[in-house]
Coordinates of C-alpha atoms and ligand atoms in Angstrom, one line a residue:
X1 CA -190.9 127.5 -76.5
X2 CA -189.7 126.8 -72.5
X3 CA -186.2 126.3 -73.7
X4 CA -186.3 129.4 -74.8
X5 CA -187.2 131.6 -71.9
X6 CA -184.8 130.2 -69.6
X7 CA -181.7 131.3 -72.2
X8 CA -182.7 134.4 -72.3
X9 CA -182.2 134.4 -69.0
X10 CA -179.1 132.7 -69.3
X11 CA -178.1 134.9 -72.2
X12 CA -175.7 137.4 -69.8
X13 CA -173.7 134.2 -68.4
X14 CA -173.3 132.5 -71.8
X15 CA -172.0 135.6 -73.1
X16 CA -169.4 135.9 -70.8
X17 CA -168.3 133.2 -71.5
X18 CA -168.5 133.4 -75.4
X19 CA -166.3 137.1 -74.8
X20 CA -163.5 135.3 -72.4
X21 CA -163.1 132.3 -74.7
X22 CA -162.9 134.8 -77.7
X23 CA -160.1 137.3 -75.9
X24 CA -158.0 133.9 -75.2
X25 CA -158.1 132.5 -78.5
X26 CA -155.9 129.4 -79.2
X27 CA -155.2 127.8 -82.2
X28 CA -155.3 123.6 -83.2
X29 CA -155.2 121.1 -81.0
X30 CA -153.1 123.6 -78.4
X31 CA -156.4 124.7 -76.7
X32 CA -155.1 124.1 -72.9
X33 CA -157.0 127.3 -71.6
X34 CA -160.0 126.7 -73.7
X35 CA -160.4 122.9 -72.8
X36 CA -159.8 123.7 -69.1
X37 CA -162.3 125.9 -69.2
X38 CA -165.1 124.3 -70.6
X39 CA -164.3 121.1 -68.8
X40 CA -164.4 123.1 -65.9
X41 CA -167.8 124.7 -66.5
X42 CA -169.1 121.1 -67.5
X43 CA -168.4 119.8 -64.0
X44 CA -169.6 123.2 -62.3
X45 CA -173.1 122.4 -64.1
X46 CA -173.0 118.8 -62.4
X47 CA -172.5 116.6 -65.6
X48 CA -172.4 113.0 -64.7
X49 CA -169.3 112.4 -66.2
X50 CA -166.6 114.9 -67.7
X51 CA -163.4 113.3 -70.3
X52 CA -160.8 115.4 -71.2
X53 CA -157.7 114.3 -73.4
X54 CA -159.4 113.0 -76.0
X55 CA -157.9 114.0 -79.5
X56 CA -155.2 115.8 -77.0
X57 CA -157.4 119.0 -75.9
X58 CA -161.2 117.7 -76.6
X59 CA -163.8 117.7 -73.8
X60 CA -166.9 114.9 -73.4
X61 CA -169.7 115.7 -71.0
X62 CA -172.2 113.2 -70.2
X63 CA -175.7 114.3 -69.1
X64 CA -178.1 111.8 -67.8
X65 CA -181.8 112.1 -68.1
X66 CA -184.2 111.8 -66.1
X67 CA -185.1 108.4 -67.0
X68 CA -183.4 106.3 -69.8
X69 CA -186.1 103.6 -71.0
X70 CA -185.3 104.7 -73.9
X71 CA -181.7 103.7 -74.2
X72 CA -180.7 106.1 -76.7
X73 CA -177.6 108.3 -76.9
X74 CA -177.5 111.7 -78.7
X75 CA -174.2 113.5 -79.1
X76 CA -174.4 116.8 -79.8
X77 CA -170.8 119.1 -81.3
X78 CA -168.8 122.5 -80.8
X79 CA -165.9 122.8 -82.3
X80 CA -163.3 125.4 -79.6
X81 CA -160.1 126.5 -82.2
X82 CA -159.3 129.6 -83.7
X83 CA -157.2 131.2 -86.7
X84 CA -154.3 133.0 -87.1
X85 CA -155.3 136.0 -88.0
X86 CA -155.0 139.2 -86.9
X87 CA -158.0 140.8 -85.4
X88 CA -159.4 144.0 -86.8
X89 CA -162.7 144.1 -85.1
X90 CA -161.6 146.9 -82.5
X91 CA -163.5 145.3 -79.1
X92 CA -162.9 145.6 -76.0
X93 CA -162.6 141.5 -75.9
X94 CA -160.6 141.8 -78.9
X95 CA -158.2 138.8 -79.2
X96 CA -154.9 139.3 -76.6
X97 CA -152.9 137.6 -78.5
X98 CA -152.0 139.3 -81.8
X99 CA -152.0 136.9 -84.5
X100 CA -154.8 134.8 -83.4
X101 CA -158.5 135.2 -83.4
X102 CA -161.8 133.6 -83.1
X103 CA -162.9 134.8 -86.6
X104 CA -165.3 131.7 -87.3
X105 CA -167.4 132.0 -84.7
X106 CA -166.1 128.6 -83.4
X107 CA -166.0 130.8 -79.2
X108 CA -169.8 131.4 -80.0
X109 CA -170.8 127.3 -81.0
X110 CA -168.5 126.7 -77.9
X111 CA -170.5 128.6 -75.5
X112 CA -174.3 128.2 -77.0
X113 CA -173.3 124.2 -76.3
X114 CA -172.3 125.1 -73.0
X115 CA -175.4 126.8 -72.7
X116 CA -177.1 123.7 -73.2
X117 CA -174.9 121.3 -71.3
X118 CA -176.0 123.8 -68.6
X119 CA -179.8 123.8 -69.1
X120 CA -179.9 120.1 -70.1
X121 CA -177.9 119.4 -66.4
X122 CA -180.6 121.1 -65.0
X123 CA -183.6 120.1 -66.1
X124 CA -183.0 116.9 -67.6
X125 CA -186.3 116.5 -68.8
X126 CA -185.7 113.8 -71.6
X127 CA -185.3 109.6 -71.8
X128 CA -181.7 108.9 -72.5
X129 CA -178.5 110.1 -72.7
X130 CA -177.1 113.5 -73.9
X131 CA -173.1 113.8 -74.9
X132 CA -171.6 117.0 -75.8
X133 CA -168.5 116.9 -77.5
X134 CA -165.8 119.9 -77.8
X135 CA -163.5 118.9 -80.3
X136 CA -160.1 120.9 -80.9
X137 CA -158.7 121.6 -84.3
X138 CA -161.3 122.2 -86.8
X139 CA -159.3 124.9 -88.8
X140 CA -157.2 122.4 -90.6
X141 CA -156.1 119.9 -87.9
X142 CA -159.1 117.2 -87.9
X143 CA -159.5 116.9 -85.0
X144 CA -163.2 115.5 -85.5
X145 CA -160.9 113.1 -87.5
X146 CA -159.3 112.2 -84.3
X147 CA -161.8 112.3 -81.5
X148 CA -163.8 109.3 -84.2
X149 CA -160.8 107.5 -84.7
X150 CA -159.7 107.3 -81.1
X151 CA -163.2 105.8 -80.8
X152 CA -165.5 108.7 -79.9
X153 CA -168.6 107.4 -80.9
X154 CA -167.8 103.9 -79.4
X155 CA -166.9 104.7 -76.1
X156 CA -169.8 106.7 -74.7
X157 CA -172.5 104.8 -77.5
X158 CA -173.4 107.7 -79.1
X159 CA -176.2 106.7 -81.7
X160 CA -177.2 110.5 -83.5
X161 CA -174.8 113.8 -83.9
X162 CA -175.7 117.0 -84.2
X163 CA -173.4 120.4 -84.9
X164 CA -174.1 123.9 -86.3
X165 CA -172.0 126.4 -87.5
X166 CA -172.8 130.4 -87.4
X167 CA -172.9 132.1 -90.9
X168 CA -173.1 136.0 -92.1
X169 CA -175.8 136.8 -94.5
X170 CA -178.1 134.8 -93.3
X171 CA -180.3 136.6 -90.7
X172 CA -180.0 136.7 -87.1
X173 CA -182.0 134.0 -85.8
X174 CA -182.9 132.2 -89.1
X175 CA -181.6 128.7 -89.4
X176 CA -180.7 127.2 -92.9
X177 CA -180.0 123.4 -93.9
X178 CA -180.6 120.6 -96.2
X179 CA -180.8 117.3 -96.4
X180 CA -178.0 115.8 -98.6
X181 CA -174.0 117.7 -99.4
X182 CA -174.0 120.6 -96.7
X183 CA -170.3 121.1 -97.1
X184 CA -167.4 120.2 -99.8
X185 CA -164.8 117.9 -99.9
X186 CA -162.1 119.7 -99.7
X187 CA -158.4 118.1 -100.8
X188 CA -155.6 119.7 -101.8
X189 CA -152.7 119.3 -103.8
X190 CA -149.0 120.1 -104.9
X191 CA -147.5 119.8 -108.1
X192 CA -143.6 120.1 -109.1
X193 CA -143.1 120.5 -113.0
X194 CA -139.9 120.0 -114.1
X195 CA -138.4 121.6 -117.1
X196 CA -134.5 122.5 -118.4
X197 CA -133.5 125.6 -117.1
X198 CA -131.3 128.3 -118.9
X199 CA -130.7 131.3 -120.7
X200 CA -134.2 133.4 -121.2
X201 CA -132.6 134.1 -124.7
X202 CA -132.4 130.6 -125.7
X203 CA -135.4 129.3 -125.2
X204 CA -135.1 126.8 -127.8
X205 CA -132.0 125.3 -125.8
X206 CA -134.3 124.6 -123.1
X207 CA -137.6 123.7 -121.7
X208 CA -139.5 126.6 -120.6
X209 CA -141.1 125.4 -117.2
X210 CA -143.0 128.6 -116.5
X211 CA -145.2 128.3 -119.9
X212 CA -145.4 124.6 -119.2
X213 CA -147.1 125.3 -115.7
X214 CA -148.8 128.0 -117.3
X215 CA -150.9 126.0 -119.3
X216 CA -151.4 123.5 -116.9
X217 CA -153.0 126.0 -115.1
X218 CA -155.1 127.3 -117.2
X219 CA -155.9 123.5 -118.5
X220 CA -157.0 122.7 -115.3
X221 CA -159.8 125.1 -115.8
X222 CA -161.3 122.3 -118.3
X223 CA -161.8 120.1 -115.4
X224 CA -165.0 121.9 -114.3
X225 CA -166.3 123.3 -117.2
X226 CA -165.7 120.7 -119.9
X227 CA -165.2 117.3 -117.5
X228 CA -167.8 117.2 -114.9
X229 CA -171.4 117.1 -115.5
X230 CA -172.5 120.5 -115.4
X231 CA -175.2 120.2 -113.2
X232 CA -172.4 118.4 -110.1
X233 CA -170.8 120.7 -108.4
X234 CA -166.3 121.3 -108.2
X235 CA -163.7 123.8 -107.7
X236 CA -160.2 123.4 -109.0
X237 CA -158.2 126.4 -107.8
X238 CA -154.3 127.0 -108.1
X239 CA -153.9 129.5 -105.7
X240 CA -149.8 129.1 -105.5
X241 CA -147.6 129.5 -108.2
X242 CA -143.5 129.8 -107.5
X243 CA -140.6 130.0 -109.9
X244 CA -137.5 128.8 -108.4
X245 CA -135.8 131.9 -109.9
X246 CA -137.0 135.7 -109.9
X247 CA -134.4 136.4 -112.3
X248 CA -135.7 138.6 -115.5
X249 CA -133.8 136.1 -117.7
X250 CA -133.5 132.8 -116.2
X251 CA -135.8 130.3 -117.5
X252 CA -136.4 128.3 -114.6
X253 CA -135.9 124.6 -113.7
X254 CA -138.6 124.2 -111.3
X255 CA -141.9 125.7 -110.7
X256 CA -144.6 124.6 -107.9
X257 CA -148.2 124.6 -108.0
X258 CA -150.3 124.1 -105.2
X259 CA -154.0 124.6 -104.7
X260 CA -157.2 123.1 -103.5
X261 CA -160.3 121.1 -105.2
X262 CA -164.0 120.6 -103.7
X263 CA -166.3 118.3 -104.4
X264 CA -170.3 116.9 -103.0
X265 CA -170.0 114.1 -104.4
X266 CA -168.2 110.7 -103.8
X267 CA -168.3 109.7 -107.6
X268 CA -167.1 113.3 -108.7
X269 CA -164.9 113.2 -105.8
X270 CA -162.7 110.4 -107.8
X271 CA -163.3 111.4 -110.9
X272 CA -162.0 114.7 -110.7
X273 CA -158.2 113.4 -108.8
X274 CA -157.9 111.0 -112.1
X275 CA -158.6 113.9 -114.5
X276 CA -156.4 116.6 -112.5
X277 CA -153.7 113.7 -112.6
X278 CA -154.2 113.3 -116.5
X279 CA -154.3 116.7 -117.4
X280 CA -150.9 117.8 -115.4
X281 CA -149.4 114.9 -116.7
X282 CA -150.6 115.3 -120.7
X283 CA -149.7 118.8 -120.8
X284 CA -146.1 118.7 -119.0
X285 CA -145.8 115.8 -121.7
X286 CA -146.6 118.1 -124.5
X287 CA -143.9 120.1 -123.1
X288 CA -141.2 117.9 -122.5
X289 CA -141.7 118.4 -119.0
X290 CA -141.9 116.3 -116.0
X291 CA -144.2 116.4 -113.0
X292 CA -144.6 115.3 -109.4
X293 CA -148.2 115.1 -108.1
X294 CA -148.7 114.9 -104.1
X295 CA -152.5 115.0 -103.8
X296 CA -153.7 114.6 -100.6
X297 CA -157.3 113.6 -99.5
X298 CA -159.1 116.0 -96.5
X299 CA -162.3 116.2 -95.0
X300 CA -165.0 114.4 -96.6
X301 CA -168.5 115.6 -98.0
X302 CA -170.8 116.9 -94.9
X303 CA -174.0 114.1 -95.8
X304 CA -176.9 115.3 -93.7
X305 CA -178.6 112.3 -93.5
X306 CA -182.5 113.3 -94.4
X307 CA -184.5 111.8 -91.6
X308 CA -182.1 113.6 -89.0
X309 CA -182.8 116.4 -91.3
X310 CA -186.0 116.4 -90.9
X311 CA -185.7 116.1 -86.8
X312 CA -183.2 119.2 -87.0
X313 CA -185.7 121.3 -89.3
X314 CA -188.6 121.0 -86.3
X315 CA -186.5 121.6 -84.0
X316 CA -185.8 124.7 -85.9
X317 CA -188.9 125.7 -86.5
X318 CA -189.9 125.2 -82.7
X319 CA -186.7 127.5 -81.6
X320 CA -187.6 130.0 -84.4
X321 CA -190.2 129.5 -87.0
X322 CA -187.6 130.3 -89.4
X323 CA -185.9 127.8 -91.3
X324 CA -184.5 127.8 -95.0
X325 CA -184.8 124.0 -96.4
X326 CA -183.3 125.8 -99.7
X327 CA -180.0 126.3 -98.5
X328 CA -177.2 125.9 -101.6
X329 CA -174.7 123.4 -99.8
X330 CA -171.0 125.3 -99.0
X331 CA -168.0 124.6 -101.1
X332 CA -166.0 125.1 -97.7
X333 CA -164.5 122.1 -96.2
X334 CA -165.7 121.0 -92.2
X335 CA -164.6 118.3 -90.3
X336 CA -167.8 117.6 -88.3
X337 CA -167.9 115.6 -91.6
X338 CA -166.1 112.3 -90.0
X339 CA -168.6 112.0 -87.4
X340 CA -171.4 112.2 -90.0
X341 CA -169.9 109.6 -91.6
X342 CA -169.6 107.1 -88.6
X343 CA -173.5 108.2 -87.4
X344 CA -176.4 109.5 -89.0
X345 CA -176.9 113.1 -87.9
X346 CA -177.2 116.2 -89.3
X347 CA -175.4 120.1 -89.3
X348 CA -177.3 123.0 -89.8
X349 CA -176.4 126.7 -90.1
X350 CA -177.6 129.8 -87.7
X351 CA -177.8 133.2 -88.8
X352 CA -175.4 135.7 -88.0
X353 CA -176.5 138.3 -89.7
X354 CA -175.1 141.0 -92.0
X355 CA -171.7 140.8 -90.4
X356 CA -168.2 140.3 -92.3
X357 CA -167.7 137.2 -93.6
X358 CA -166.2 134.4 -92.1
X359 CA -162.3 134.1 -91.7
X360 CA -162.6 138.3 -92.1
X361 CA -160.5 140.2 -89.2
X362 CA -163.5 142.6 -88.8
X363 CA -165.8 139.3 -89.0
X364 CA -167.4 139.0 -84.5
X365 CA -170.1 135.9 -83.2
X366 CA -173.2 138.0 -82.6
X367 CA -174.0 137.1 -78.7
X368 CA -177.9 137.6 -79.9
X369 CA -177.7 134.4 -81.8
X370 CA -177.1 132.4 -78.7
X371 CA -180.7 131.9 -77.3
X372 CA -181.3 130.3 -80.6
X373 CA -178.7 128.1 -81.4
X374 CA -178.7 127.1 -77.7
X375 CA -182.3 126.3 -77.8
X376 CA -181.8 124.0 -81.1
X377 CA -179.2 122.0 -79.4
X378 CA -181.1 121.4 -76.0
X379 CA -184.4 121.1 -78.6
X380 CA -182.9 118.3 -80.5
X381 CA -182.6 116.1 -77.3
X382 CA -185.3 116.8 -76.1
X383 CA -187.4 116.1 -79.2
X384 CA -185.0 112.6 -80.0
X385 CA -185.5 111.9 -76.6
X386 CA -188.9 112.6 -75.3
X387 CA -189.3 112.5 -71.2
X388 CA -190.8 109.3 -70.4
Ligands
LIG1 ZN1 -163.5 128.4 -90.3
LIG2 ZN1 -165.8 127.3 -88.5

């Protein structure tokens, strides 16, 4: 495949690139050195037209064709954030700020679009209109959220989007995706049980709030395997669980909960919140406890819609000849799921190889996978947009 060649040729320059944005890592929507940068590099490759500002730090580039009969508009996605985390990967473009580090591969998905931004502006051999979007914040910020609501899509027509994500232990240079749930919906919530503190002694004086939130916790555990279907998909996971008191023998007025629940499914989606809300409040009741539920709603389901899938898995197969339509859909959360929602489109995974897991501080982007996932996003407008 011509695309290719020319980034393995490109493959020192992208790189470079991929190393600088990983030893500056920022985190959120406070990407000032990372937007400037890529905006920068946008304009250097002679994009027609280069935003900034959008969802505070995000970048649009627009890339003209060489004809557009076609009148179609493809937007393709990186996202630019990092984590706080410290690194542990021992580099010598190890993070330079302690406490923050590219450790999902987001510097990597920013440079291979580059990559493409940068062959795209040069050759231009397609019929229509390529946007690539950097958004900030996809570590918890939605910033995908934002870029859609402050009219993304709208403003520069784009009619298709396309985003990939790097994962470990799949193999360098294999691509995996499927039509359908690609990633969870992930919410999260917060629960206060209330009891009547006293004397650990007198138990019988009181309410004892820590077995109450006990058993809701372990309750909860019926939501997946006695509630749901067991052939859907859901987590329910309480992953915080804080006395007021670390007294030995004060029963405690208060104890918090908080946690997180994913779903694939719309239906299952709103089934699960009504049973998590009836089972805290039924067994706090049985207690003579109280509760207070905060349950907040995040990212959606990541729908790959199945013709785009389709279009994604060629272009795959063109880059690499390896694809894997099999793929079991990732109960991890990704906000590249708002502009699914708003445009048909589809998000596919590239091989990293056997490296530590995501979100790991010995977890690095493999610079080899860039020819390939560079390839699939100048492939997929190329192939949406066929030269006239
Ligand atoms: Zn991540
Ligand atoms: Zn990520």
């Amino acid at each position: 495949m011509p695309v290719k060649n020319r980034f393995a040729e490109l493959l020192p320059e992208i790189t470079e690139w991929r190393r600088d944005i990983h030893q500056n890592p920022e985190l959120l929507f406070d990407l000032p050195r990372t937007a400037a940068k890529v905006a920068g590099l946008l304009r250097d490759f002679g994009c027609d037209e280069v935003v900034e500002g959008i969802a505070k730090t995000g970048v649009v580039g627009v890339i003209k064709g060489k004809t557009d009969t076609s009148g179609r508009v493809i937007g393709l996605r990186a996202d630019m954030d990092a984590l706080p985390i410290i690194e542990a990967t021992g580099l010598d473009y190890a993070s330079k700020t302690p406490g923050k580090m590219h450790a999902c591969g987001h510097d990597g998905h920013t440079a291979m679009l580059l990559g493409a931004a940068k062959y795209l502006a040069e050759t231009r051999n397609f019929d229509g209109t390529a946007v690539v979007l950097f958004q900030p914040a996809e570590e918890g910020g939605g910033g995908g959220r934002v870029m859609v609501e402050e009219g993304v899509l709208e403003r520069f027509g784009i009619q298709e989007v396309y985003g990939m994500h790097n994962l470990p232990g799949i193999p360098l240079g294999t691509f995996a995706i499927r039509p359908g749930p690609m990633m969870a919906a992930a919410d999260q919530f917060q629960v206060v049980v209330t009891g009547k503190g006293g004397h650990a002694a007198k138990p019988h004086e009181g309410v004892d709030t820590t077995l109450a939130a006990a058993h809701i916790v372990v309750a909860l555990q019926q939501i997946s395997s006695r509630n749901v279907d067991p052939l859907k998909q859901v987590v329910v996971s309480v992953c915080t669980f804080r006395t007021e008191t670390e007294a030995h023998n004060v029963i405690p007025q208060t104890v918090f909960l908080r946690g997180t629940v994913r779903s694939l499914e719309a239906e299952v989606r709103d089934y699960v919140e009504g049973r998590f809300r009836a089972v805290v409040e039924g067994i706090a009741a049985a207690h003579g406890a109280t509760t207070e539920i905060k349950y907040e709603r995040g990212y959606p389901v990541t729908l790959n819609a199945p013709d785009n899938t389709g279009y994604a898995v060629d272009v795959a197969q063109a880059v690499s000849g390896r694809v894997d339509t099999t793929v079991a859909p990732l109960m991890g959360g990704e906000d590249f799921s708002y502009m699914l929602n708003a445009r048909p489109g589809a998000y596919i995974f590239l091989g990293n190889g056997d490296t530590a897991s995501l979100h790991n501080p010995a977890y690095n982007f493999d610079d080899n996978a860039i020819p390939f996932g560079a390839s699939w996003f100048a492939g997929m407008i190329e192939a949406r947009m066929p030269a006239a």
